[in-house]
mmCIF file of C-alpha atoms and ligand atoms in Angstrom:
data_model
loop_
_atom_site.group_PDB
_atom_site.id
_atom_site.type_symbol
_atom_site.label_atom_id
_atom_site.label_comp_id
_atom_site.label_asym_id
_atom_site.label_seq_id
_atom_site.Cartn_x
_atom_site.Cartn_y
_atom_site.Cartn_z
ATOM 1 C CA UNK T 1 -16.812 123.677 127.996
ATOM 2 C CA UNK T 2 -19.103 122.004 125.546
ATOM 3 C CA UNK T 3 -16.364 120.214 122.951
ATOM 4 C CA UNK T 4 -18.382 117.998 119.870
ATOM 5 C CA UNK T 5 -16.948 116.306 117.302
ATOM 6 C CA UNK T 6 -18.441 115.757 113.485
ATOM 7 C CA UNK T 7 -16.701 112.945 112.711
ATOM 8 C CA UNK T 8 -17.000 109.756 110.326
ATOM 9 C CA UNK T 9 -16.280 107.735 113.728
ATOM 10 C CA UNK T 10 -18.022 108.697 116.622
ATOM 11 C CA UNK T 11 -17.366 105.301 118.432
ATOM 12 C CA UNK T 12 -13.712 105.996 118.340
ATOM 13 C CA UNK T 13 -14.234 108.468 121.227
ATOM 14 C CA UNK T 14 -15.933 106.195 123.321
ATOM 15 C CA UNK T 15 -12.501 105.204 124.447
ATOM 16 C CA UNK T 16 -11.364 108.438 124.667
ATOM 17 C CA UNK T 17 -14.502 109.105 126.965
ATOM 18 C CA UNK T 18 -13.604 106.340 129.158
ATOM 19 C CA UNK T 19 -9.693 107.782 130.388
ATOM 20 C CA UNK T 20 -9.798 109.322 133.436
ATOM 21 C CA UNK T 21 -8.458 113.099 132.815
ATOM 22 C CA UNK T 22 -11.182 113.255 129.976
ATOM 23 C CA UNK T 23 -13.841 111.222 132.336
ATOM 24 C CA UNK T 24 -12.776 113.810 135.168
ATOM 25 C CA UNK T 25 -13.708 116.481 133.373
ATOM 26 C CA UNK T 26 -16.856 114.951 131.844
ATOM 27 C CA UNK T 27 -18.114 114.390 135.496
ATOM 28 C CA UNK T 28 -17.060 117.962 136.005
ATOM 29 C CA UNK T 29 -19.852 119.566 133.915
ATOM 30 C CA UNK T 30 -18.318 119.667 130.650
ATOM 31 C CA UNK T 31 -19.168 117.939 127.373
ATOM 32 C CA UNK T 32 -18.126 115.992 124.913
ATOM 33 C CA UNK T 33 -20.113 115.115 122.008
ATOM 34 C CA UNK T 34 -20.187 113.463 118.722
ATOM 35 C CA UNK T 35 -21.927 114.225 115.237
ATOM 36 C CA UNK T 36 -22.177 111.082 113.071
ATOM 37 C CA UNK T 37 -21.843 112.614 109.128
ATOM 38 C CA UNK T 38 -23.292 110.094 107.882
ATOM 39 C CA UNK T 39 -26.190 109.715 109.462
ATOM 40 C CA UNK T 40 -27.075 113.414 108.241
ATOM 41 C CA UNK T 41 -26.196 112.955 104.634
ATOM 42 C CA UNK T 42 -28.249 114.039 101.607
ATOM 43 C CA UNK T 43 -26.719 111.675 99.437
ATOM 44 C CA UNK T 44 -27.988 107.797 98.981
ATOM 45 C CA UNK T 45 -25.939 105.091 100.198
ATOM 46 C CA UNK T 46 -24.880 106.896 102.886
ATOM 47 C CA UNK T 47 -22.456 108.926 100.462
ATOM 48 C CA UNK T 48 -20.078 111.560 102.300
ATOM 49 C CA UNK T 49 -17.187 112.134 99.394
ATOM 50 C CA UNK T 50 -16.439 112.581 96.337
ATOM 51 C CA UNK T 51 -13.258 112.383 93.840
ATOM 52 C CA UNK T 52 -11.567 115.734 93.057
ATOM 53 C CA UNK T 53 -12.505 118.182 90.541
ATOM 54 C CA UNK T 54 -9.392 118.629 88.175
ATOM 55 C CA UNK T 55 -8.551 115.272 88.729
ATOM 56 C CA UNK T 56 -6.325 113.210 91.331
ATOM 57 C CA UNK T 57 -6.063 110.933 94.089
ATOM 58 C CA UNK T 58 -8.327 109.871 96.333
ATOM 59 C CA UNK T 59 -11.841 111.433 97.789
ATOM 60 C CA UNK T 60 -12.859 114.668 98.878
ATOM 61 C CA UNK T 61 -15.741 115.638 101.960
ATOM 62 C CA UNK T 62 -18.738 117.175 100.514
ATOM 63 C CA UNK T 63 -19.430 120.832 101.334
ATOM 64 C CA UNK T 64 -23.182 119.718 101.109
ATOM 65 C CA UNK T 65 -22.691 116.837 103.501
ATOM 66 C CA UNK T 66 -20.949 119.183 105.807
ATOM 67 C CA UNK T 67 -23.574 121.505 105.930
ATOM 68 C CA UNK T 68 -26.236 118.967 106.328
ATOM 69 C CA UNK T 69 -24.774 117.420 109.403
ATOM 70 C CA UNK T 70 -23.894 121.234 110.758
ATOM 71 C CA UNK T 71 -27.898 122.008 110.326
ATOM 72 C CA UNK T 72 -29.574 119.390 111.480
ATOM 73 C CA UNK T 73 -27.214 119.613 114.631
ATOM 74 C CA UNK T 74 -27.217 122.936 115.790
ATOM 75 C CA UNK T 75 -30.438 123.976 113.808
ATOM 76 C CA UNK T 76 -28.670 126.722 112.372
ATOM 77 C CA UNK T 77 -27.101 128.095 108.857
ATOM 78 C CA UNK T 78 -23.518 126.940 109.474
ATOM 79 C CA UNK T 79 -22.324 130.154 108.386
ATOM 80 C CA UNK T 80 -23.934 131.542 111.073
ATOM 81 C CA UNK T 81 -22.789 129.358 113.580
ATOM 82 C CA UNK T 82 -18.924 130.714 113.680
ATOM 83 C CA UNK T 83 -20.218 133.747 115.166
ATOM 84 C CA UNK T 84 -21.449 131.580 117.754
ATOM 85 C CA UNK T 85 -18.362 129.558 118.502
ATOM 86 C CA UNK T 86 -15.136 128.131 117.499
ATOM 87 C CA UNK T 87 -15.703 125.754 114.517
ATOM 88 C CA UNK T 88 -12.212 124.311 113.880
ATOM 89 C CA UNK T 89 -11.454 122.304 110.701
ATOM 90 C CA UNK T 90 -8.494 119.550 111.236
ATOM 91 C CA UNK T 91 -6.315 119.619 108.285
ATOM 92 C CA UNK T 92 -2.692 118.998 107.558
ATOM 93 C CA UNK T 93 -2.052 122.610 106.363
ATOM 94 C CA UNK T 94 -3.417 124.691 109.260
ATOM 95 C CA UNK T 95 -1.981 126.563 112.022
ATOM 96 C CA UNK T 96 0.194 124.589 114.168
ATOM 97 C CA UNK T 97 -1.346 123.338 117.711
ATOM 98 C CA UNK T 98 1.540 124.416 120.281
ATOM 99 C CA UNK T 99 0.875 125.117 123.979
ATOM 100 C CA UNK T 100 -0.433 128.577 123.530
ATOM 101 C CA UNK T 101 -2.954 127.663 120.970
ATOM 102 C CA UNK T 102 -3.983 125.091 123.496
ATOM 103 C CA UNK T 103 -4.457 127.903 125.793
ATOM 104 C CA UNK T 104 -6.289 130.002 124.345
ATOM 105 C CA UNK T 105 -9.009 127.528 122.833
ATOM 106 C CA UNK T 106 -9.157 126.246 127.228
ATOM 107 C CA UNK T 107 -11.054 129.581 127.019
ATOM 108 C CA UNK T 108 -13.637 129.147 124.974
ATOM 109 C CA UNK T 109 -17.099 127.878 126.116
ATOM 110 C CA UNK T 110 -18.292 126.321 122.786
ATOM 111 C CA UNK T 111 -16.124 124.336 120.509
ATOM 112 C CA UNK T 112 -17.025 122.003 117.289
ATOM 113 C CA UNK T 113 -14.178 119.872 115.543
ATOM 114 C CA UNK T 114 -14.573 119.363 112.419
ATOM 115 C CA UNK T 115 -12.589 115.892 111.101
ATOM 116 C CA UNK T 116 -12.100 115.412 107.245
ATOM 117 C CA UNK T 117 -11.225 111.786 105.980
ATOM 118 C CA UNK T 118 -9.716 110.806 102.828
ATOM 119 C CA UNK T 119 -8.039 113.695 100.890
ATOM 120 C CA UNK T 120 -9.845 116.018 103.353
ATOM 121 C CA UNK T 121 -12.123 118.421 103.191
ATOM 122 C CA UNK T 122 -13.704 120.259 100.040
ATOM 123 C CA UNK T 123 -11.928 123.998 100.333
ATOM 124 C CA UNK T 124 -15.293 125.485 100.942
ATOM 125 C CA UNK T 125 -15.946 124.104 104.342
ATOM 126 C CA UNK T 126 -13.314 125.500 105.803
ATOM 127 C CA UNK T 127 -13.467 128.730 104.140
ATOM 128 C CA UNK T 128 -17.329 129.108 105.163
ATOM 129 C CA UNK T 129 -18.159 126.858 107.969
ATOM 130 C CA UNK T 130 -14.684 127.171 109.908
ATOM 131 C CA UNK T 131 -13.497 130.055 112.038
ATOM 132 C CA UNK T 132 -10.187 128.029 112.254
ATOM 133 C CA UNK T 133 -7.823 125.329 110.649
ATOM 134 C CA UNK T 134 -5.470 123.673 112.871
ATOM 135 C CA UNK T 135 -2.963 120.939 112.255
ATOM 136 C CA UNK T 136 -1.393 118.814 115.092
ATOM 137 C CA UNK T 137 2.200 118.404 113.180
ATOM 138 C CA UNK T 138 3.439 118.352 109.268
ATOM 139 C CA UNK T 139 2.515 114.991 108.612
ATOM 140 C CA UNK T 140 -0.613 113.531 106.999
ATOM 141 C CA UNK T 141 -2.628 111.344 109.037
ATOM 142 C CA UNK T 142 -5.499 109.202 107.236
ATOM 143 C CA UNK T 143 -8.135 111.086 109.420
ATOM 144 C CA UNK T 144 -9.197 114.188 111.348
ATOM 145 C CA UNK T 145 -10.268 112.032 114.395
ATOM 146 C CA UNK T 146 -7.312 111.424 115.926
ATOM 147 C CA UNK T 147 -6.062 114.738 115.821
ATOM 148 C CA UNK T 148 -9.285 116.295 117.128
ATOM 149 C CA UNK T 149 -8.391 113.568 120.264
ATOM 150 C CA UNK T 150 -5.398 115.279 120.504
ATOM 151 C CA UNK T 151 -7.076 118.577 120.461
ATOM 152 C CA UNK T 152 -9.393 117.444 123.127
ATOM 153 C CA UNK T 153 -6.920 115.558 125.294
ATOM 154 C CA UNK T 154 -4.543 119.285 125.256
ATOM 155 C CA UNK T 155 -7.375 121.453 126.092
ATOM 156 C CA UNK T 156 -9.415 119.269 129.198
ATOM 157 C CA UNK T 157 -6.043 118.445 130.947
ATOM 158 C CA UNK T 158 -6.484 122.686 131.260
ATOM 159 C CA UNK T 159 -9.494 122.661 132.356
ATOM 160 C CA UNK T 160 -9.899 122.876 136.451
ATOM 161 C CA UNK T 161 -10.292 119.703 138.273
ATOM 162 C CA UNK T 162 -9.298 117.365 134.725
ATOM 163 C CA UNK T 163 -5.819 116.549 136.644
ATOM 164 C CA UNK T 164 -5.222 115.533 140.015
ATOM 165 C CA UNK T 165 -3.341 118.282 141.134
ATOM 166 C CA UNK T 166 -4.591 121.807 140.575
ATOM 167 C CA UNK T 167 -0.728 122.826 139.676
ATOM 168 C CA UNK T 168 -0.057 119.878 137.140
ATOM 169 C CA UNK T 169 -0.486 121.793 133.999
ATOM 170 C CA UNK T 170 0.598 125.374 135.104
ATOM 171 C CA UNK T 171 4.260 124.798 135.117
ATOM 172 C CA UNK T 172 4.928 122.290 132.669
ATOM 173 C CA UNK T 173 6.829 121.990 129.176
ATOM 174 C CA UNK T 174 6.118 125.406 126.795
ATOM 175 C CA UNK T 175 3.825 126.745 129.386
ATOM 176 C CA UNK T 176 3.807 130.679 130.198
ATOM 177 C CA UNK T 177 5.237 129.741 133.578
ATOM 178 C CA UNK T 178 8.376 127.909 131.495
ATOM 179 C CA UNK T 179 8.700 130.932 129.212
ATOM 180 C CA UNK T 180 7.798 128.812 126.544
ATOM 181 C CA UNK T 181 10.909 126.775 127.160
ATOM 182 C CA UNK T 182 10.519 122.276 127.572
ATOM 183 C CA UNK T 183 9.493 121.174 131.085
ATOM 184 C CA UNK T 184 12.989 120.537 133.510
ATOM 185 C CA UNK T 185 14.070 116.656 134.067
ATOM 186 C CA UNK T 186 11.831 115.041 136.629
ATOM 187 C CA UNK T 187 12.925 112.682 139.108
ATOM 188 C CA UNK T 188 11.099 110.442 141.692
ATOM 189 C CA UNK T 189 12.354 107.356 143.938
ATOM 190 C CA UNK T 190 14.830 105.370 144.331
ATOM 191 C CA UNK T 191 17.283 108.455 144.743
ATOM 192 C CA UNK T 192 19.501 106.018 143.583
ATOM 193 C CA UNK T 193 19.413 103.393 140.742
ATOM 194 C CA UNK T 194 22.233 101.303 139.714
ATOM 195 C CA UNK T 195 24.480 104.282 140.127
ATOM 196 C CA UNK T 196 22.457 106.875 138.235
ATOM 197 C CA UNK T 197 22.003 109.650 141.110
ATOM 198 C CA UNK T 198 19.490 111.739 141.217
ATOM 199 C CA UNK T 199 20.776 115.319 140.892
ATOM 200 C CA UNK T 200 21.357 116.945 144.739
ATOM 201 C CA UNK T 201 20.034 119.945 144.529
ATOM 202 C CA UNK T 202 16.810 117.727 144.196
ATOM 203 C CA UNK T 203 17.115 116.312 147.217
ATOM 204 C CA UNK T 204 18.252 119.289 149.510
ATOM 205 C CA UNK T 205 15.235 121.434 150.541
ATOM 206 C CA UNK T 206 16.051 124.468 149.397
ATOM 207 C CA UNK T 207 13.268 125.801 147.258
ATOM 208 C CA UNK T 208 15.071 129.049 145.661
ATOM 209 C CA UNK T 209 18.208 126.777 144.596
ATOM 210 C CA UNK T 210 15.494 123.855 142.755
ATOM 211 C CA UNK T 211 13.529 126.715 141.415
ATOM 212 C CA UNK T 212 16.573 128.163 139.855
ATOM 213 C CA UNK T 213 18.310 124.629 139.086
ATOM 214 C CA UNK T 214 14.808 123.761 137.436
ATOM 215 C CA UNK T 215 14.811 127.021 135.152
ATOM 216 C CA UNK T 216 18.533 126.584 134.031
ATOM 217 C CA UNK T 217 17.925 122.943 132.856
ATOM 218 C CA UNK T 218 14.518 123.977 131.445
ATOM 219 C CA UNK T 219 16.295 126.898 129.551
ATOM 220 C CA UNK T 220 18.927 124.486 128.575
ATOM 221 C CA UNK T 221 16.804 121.932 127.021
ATOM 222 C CA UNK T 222 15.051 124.743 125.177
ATOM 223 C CA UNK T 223 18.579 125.517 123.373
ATOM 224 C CA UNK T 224 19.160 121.923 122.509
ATOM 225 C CA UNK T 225 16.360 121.614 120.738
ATOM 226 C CA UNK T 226 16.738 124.969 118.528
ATOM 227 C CA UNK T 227 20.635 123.329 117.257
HETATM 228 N N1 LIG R 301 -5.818 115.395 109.288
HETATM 229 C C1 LIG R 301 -4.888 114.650 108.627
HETATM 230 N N2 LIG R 301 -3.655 114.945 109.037
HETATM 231 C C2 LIG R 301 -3.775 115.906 109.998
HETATM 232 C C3 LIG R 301 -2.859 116.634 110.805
HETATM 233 N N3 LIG R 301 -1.531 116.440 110.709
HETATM 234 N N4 LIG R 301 -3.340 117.535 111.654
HETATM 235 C C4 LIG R 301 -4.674 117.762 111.747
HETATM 236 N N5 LIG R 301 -5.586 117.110 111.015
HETATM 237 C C5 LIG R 301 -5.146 116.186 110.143
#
């Protein structure tokens, strides 16, 4: 999977580079790169906003700065480029990231995140340049970069070979495998700590009665969380 970024802050995901799920999967063949904004901009001064037409708080990301940086990068109209691959604008008011979302973008080849700053972005990029708009909860965070992290960090734990084990992210919380329901309590050594047991069922071998256990708590936790 090639994964790039447009961002204000391409040197905040050298960090992210560096962790071993994302470095695994870097090694692995995939990509991720980042697309400075600024460095593409039309504008003097290194201008990439603007205040709000009708008034209001705040600055707004140029649509012209957008589709400089989009250009000179892929050397294509960016309206073009969405029939090409998933160009995914992070915003506040978009569709809400959840496991299956997650999914589903694991199965694209070519994705470009698109990270507003500010107020956001001016309407028109994500009308034209986006094929999506996806927001990682209903809150507002100063930034699209931290959410496209998120983005990234969701989708190449999917990938094959990002985790350790090959199983690790088939049966875990709101996966298929779960029904959509939270992941089941997880317990590891001592068996015992000051008192607090660790269930038997756990600890007696037989697969069909943890498999079973597993689902009941899983379904369980699922319930809680809809009171
Ligand atoms: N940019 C600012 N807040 C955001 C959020 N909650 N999700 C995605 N992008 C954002």
């Amino acid at each position: 999977m090639r994964l790039d970024v447009v961002t204000l802050f391409p040197d905040w995901f050298d960090w992210f580079r560096a962790q071993r799920h994302v470095a695994n999967a870097l090694a692995g063949g995939h990509q991720l790169r980042t697309l400075d904004l600024r460095e593409h901009t039309p504008l003097s001064g290194g201008q990439v906003d603007d205040t709000p037409f009708g008034g209001g708080a705040g600055m707004v990301l140029r649509v012209d700065v957008m589709d400089a940086a989009l250009r000179a990068f892929y050397d294509a109209d960016p309206v073009d480029l969405r029939a090409q691959r998933r160009v995914i604008a992070l915003t506040p008011g978009g569709r809400l990231l959840d496991d299956r979302l997650v999914d589903e973008l694991a199965q694209e080849p070519d994705i470009t995140l698109l990270c507003g700053r500010y107020e956001g972005f001016d309407e028109r990029i994500v009308e034209h340049f986006a094929t999506d708009a996806i927001s990682i909860g209903e809150y507002v965070l100063a930034g699209g970069e931290l959410a496209a992290m998120v983005v990234c960090d969701a989708v190449m734990r999917k990938l094959p070979g990002a985790l350790g084990h090959s199983d690790s992210a088939l049966e875990e919380s709101f996966s298929a495998a779960l029904g959509g329901y939270p992941e089941y309590p997880q317990y590891t050594r001592p068996a015992e700590y000051r008192g607090w047991k660790v269930p038997d069922v756990l600890l007696s071998g037989h697969h069909e009665e943890i498999r079973s256990w597993r689902l009941q708590r899983s379904r369980e936790r699922g319930a809680a969380d809809d009171d």
